Short mmCIF file of C-alpha atoms in Angstrom, two decimals:
data_model
loop_
_atom_site.label_atom_id
_atom_site.label_comp_id
_atom_site.label_asym_id
_atom_site.label_seq_id
_atom_site.Cartn_x
_atom_site.Cartn_y
_atom_site.Cartn_z
CA MET A 211 -0.08 0.04 0.12
CA LYS A 212 2.74 2.32 1.03
CA LYS A 213 4.54 1.42 -2.51
CA ARG A 214 1.54 2.27 -4.48
CA ILE A 215 1.14 5.60 -2.77
CA VAL A 216 4.83 6.41 -3.83
CA GLN A 217 3.98 5.64 -7.05
CA LEU A 218 0.89 7.85 -7.54
CA PHE A 219 3.05 10.48 -5.93
CA LEU A 220 6.00 10.26 -8.71
CA CYS A 221 3.41 10.40 -11.32
CA LEU A 222 1.65 13.43 -10.00
CA ILE A 223 5.29 15.23 -9.99
CA LEU A 224 5.95 13.83 -13.51
CA THR A 225 2.77 15.15 -14.86
CA LEU A 226 3.37 18.56 -13.60
CA SER A 227 6.71 18.97 -14.66
CA LEU A 228 5.71 18.02 -18.22
CA SER A 229 2.94 20.57 -18.17
CA ALA A 230 5.15 23.11 -16.86
CA CYS A 231 7.60 22.15 -19.73
CA ASN A 232 4.83 22.47 -22.27
CA LEU A 233 3.60 26.15 -21.08
CA GLN A 234 7.50 27.30 -20.92
CA PHE A 235 7.85 26.08 -24.75
CA VAL A 236 4.44 27.85 -25.85
CA GLU A 237 5.69 31.32 -24.10
CA SER A 238 9.32 30.70 -25.43
CA SER A 239 7.61 30.56 -28.93
CA GLN A 240 5.76 33.48 -28.78
CA GLY A 241 8.55 35.34 -27.29
CA ALA A 242 10.72 34.58 -29.96
CA ASP A 243 8.27 35.84 -32.66
CA ALA A 244 8.06 38.97 -30.61
CA ASP A 245 11.73 39.27 -30.31
CA ASN A 246 12.16 38.61 -34.29
CA LEU A 247 9.65 41.28 -35.10
CA GLU A 248 11.59 43.67 -32.49
CA LEU A 249 14.70 42.73 -34.19
CA THR A 250 13.27 43.40 -37.74
CA ALA A 251 12.29 46.81 -37.13
CA ILE A 252 15.46 47.81 -35.27
CA VAL A 253 17.71 46.64 -38.30
CA GLN A 254 15.10 48.58 -40.55
CA GLN A 255 15.56 51.50 -38.62
CA MET A 256 19.48 51.21 -38.65
CA LEU A 257 19.06 50.89 -42.50
CA ILE A 258 16.96 53.81 -42.85
CA ASP A 259 19.42 56.26 -40.42
CA GLN A 260 22.11 54.84 -42.48
CA ALA A 261 20.99 55.81 -45.77
CA ALA A 262 19.79 59.21 -44.47
CA GLN A 263 23.67 59.86 -43.25
CA GLN A 264 24.78 59.11 -46.62
CA GLY A 265 22.57 61.36 -48.17
CA ASN A 266 20.41 58.87 -49.88
CA ILE A 267 16.61 59.23 -49.96
CA VAL A 268 14.53 55.74 -48.59
CA GLU A 269 11.07 55.59 -49.93
CA ILE A 270 8.63 53.31 -48.45
CA THR A 271 6.01 52.23 -51.48
CA ALA A 272 2.91 49.80 -51.24
CA THR A 273 3.09 46.79 -52.65
CA PRO A 274 2.04 46.73 -56.36
CA GLY A 275 -1.63 45.98 -56.55
CA ALA A 276 -4.87 46.93 -57.99
CA GLY A 277 -5.28 49.79 -56.38
CA ASN A 278 -2.28 51.60 -57.36
CA VAL A 279 -2.12 54.14 -59.94
CA PRO A 280 0.48 53.66 -62.63
CA ALA A 281 2.80 56.81 -63.30
CA THR A 282 1.92 58.83 -66.26
CA GLU A 283 4.34 59.12 -69.07
CA GLU A 284 4.07 62.95 -69.09
CA ALA A 285 2.85 65.46 -66.99
CA VAL A 286 -0.58 67.31 -68.04
CA VAL A 287 -1.56 70.63 -66.22
CA PRO A 288 -5.51 70.58 -67.55
CA ALA A 289 -7.03 74.03 -67.76
CA ALA A 290 -10.30 74.96 -66.18
CA VAL A 291 -13.21 73.65 -67.90
CA LEU A 292 -15.08 76.35 -69.79
CA PRO A 293 -18.34 76.38 -71.36
CA PRO A 294 -18.83 73.96 -74.24
CA VAL A 295 -18.34 75.20 -78.07
CA THR A 296 -20.31 74.22 -80.89
CA GLY A 297 -19.36 73.22 -84.35
CA ASP A 298 -20.01 70.77 -87.07
CA VAL A 299 -17.21 68.55 -85.18
CA THR A 300 -16.36 68.57 -81.50
CA VAL A 301 -13.98 66.65 -79.38
CA THR A 302 -13.52 65.69 -75.84
CA VAL A 303 -11.01 63.55 -73.98
CA THR A 304 -11.19 60.60 -71.56
CA THR A 305 -7.94 61.65 -70.07
CA ALA A 306 -6.30 65.09 -69.67
CA THR A 307 -4.33 65.50 -72.72
CA ASN A 308 -1.35 68.11 -73.80
CA CYS A 309 -2.06 70.24 -76.80
CA ARG A 310 0.86 71.27 -78.86
CA THR A 311 2.12 73.34 -81.46
CA GLY A 312 2.65 70.28 -83.76
CA PRO A 313 2.27 66.41 -83.71
CA GLY A 314 4.66 64.80 -81.18
CA GLN A 315 6.56 65.62 -77.83
CA ASN A 316 9.07 67.55 -79.76
CA PHE A 317 6.70 70.24 -80.02
CA LYS A 318 5.87 73.08 -77.23
CA ILE A 319 3.10 72.32 -75.11
CA ILE A 320 0.51 75.36 -75.50
CA TYR A 321 -2.76 73.96 -73.57
CA GLY A 322 -3.90 71.32 -71.46
CA MET A 323 -7.30 69.79 -72.34
CA PRO A 324 -9.13 68.82 -69.42
CA VAL A 325 -11.72 66.05 -68.97
CA GLY A 326 -15.20 67.20 -69.54
CA GLN A 327 -14.22 70.27 -71.90
CA VAL A 328 -15.87 70.18 -75.44
CA ALA A 329 -13.54 71.81 -77.89
CA LYS A 330 -14.08 72.62 -81.60
CA VAL A 331 -12.06 70.60 -84.39
CA VAL A 332 -10.86 72.80 -87.27
CA ALA A 333 -8.80 70.33 -89.23
CA LYS A 334 -7.02 66.83 -88.84
CA ASN A 335 -3.77 65.21 -89.73
CA SER A 336 -4.72 61.57 -90.65
CA TYR A 337 -0.83 60.60 -91.12
CA SER A 338 -0.11 61.39 -87.35
CA GLY A 339 -3.53 60.87 -85.78
CA TYR A 340 -3.62 64.28 -84.48
CA TRP A 341 -6.64 66.74 -84.40
CA ILE A 342 -6.27 70.36 -84.77
CA ILE A 343 -8.57 72.24 -82.25
CA GLU A 344 -9.39 75.61 -81.50
CA ILE A 345 -8.34 76.48 -78.00
CA PRO A 346 -11.59 77.01 -75.81
CA GLY A 347 -11.49 80.67 -74.88
CA GLN A 348 -8.81 81.66 -77.26
CA ALA A 349 -10.77 82.29 -80.52
CA GLY A 350 -8.26 81.64 -83.41
CA GLN A 351 -5.77 80.06 -81.48
CA ASN A 352 -5.12 76.63 -82.70
CA CYS A 353 -3.14 73.46 -81.17
CA TRP A 354 -2.56 69.62 -82.27
CA LEU A 355 -4.47 67.35 -80.04
CA TRP A 356 -3.13 63.55 -79.78
CA GLY A 357 -6.11 61.21 -80.71
CA GLN A 358 -5.24 58.37 -78.08
CA TYR A 359 -7.88 59.60 -75.63
CA ALA A 360 -10.09 61.95 -77.86
CA VAL A 361 -13.71 61.32 -78.54
CA ILE A 362 -14.98 62.74 -81.77
CA ASN A 363 -18.45 64.01 -82.22
CA GLY A 364 -19.47 64.99 -85.92
CA ASP A 365 -18.72 64.09 -89.54
CA THR A 366 -14.70 64.32 -89.92
CA ALA A 367 -14.76 63.87 -93.69
CA ALA A 368 -15.33 67.54 -94.46
CA LEU A 369 -12.35 68.37 -92.14
CA LYS A 370 -9.04 70.19 -93.63
CA GLU A 371 -6.24 67.75 -93.95
CA VAL A 372 -3.29 69.58 -92.56
CA VAL A 373 0.32 69.07 -93.47
CA THR A 374 2.77 67.99 -90.88
CA PRO A 375 4.85 70.90 -90.13
CA THR A 376 8.38 70.41 -91.74
CA SER A 377 10.42 72.50 -89.48
CA PRO A 378 9.90 71.62 -85.78
CA ALA A 379 11.68 73.79 -83.07
CA PRO A 380 10.58 72.26 -79.92
CA THR A 381 12.59 74.64 -77.70
CA ILE A 382 10.57 77.71 -78.78
CA THR A 383 9.96 79.48 -75.72
CA ASN A 384 10.04 83.35 -74.37
CA THR A 385 13.95 83.40 -74.62
CA PRO A 386 15.74 86.49 -74.94
CA LYS A 387 15.86 87.80 -78.70
CA PRO A 388 18.79 88.97 -80.23
CA THR A 389 19.15 92.94 -79.93
CA ASN A 390 21.29 95.46 -81.55
CA THR A 391 24.63 95.92 -79.48
CA VAL A 392 26.35 99.43 -79.11
CA GLN A 393 30.07 99.63 -80.49
CA PRO A 394 31.67 102.39 -78.71
CA THR A 395 34.14 104.31 -80.86
CA ALA A 396 36.40 107.46 -80.08
CA THR A 397 33.84 109.93 -81.60
CA SER A 398 30.16 108.13 -81.51
CA THR A 399 28.08 105.33 -80.55
CA THR A 400 26.75 102.85 -83.41
CA ALA A 401 24.50 100.14 -83.42
CA ALA A 402 25.48 96.72 -85.01
CA ALA A 403 22.84 95.62 -87.35
CA VAL A 404 21.94 92.19 -87.75
CA ALA A 405 19.65 89.91 -89.93
CA PRO A 406 16.46 88.83 -88.32
CA ASN A 407 15.92 85.26 -86.88
CA ALA A 408 14.12 82.67 -89.04
CA PRO A 409 10.51 82.37 -88.14
CA GLN A 410 8.86 78.53 -87.45
CA ILE A 411 6.06 77.51 -89.60
CA LEU A 412 3.43 76.17 -87.03
CA THR A 413 0.51 75.00 -89.41
CA SER A 414 -0.40 75.05 -93.30
CA PHE A 415 -3.72 74.32 -94.75
CA VAL A 416 -4.68 74.02 -98.24
CA THR A 417 -8.60 73.76 -99.36
CA CYS A 418 -9.12 72.63 -102.80
CA SER A 419 -11.92 73.01 -105.39
CA ASP A 420 -12.12 72.50 -109.15
CA ALA A 421 -10.95 75.42 -111.33
CA GLY A 422 -11.94 73.85 -114.43
CA GLY A 423 -9.83 72.48 -117.37
CA GLY A 424 -7.71 70.03 -115.20
CA ASN A 425 -7.15 72.75 -112.86
CA ARG A 426 -7.57 73.33 -108.81
CA ASN A 427 -8.04 76.28 -106.78
CA TYR A 428 -5.30 76.18 -104.05
CA VAL A 429 -6.58 78.31 -100.89
CA ILE A 430 -3.60 78.27 -98.68
CA GLU A 431 -3.37 79.36 -95.21
CA LEU A 432 -0.12 79.73 -93.58
CA ASN A 433 0.60 80.50 -89.60
CA TRP A 434 4.05 80.93 -88.45
CA ALA A 435 5.80 82.10 -84.91
CA ASP A 436 7.75 85.35 -85.02
CA ASN A 437 11.11 84.58 -83.64
CA SER A 438 12.92 88.06 -84.08
CA ASN A 439 12.30 91.52 -83.03
CA ASN A 440 14.00 93.54 -85.64
CA GLU A 441 12.22 92.22 -89.11
CA THR A 442 10.84 94.80 -91.17
CA MET A 443 8.78 92.44 -93.53
CA PHE A 444 8.01 88.75 -93.97
CA VAL A 445 8.51 87.61 -97.62
CA ILE A 446 6.35 84.55 -99.01
CA THR A 447 7.52 82.61 -101.88
CA THR A 448 6.06 79.88 -104.05
CA SER A 449 7.62 77.09 -106.51
CA SER A 450 4.94 78.84 -109.09
CA ASN A 451 7.01 82.00 -108.83
CA ARG A 452 4.47 83.94 -106.73
CA LEU A 453 6.02 86.52 -104.31
CA ASP A 454 4.02 88.09 -101.24
CA SER A 455 4.90 90.17 -98.28
CA LYS A 456 3.63 90.88 -94.85
CA GLY A 457 4.60 93.60 -92.58
CA PRO A 458 6.58 93.19 -89.24
CA ASN A 459 5.09 91.12 -86.41
CA ALA A 460 2.74 89.44 -89.04
CA THR A 461 2.25 85.58 -88.08
CA SER A 462 -0.27 84.38 -90.75
CA HIS A 463 -1.05 84.49 -94.45
CA THR A 464 -3.79 83.21 -96.83
CA PHE A 465 -3.50 83.48 -100.58
CA THR A 466 -4.98 81.38 -103.58
CA GLU A 467 -3.21 79.99 -106.40
CA VAL A 468 -4.81 78.08 -109.66
CA LEU A 469 -2.76 75.41 -110.44
CA PRO A 470 -2.91 71.76 -112.42
CA ALA A 471 -4.60 69.06 -110.24
CA GLY A 472 -1.68 67.08 -108.43
CA THR A 473 0.97 69.86 -108.45
CA ASN A 474 3.10 69.69 -105.42
CA LEU A 475 3.28 73.29 -104.44
CA THR A 476 6.15 74.55 -102.09
CA VAL A 477 5.84 77.68 -100.04
CA SER A 478 8.69 79.31 -98.34
CA LEU A 479 8.83 82.00 -95.72
CA ILE A 480 11.71 84.36 -94.79
CA ALA A 481 12.25 87.41 -92.23
CA GLN A 482 13.79 90.25 -93.62
CA ASN A 483 15.21 93.82 -92.96
CA GLY A 484 17.75 96.21 -94.08
CA THR A 485 20.83 94.22 -93.06
CA GLY A 486 19.50 90.87 -94.65
CA SER A 487 17.40 87.82 -94.58
CA SER A 488 16.97 84.98 -92.42
CA ALA A 489 17.22 81.36 -93.52
CA PRO A 490 14.16 80.23 -95.32
CA VAL A 491 11.64 77.85 -93.66
CA SER A 492 9.36 75.95 -96.09
CA THR A 493 6.31 73.70 -96.56
CA SER A 494 4.53 71.52 -99.50
CA LEU A 495 0.80 71.15 -100.27
CA SER A 496 -1.10 69.51 -103.27
CA CYS A 497 -4.48 69.00 -104.42
CA PRO A 498 -5.61 65.61 -106.01
#
């Protein structure tokens, strides 16, 4: 009897010991996880501090997923939405889009088309997929809108087909223009005269109609940027030996030629003053 009591007592002690060991194991596991998390946080903080001391920037980003918005290829600063315009052909955009002086990112941005704006389409360039629109709120001022996000309303068949500018100058900004410099002499001060800078052709339109006898009426509209401040005139010439001129600070010219159908007409433009002429810029147009 006494021996059995001793055996039961030993079993009880063994059971309590195992329970205590198991409890200690669970607590140790939980404590290890907590220690690992704390260690990870400490290491991350050390890396951030070290990068900051070296002048580096540590950026914490979210894991890529459906909620993240991909970065756009080009920044767009949309203009304020103005009352919608009316016209035979209008356009809206599904995404804010830059509008330029010509087709492509090499051309200067002059307007940011916002979502919700209705603009008038005045011409098209089927080759590049651009629409020429009138800038809302700026009557007579046009720009080239990429068709990727454009929604067109109306019949585009009657729109003018615009020739792609042949002399893109993407960096035309309000940079200082050449000015006359003063050269001192022993007796007087004189201004050194210089020839004007070359203009840049922004757009060129041709409207075609039948002139009879196999000929076509070429109604040509030329628009350019004035890149000088010392011209006395602009001279417009064509490959058909036409010669026109416009006064200083002019930026457009319209004229009509009667030519055989299919003639490829080259139009050239220079700025001129009493010292000389700028380099010519030109564009070509034709009527089928």
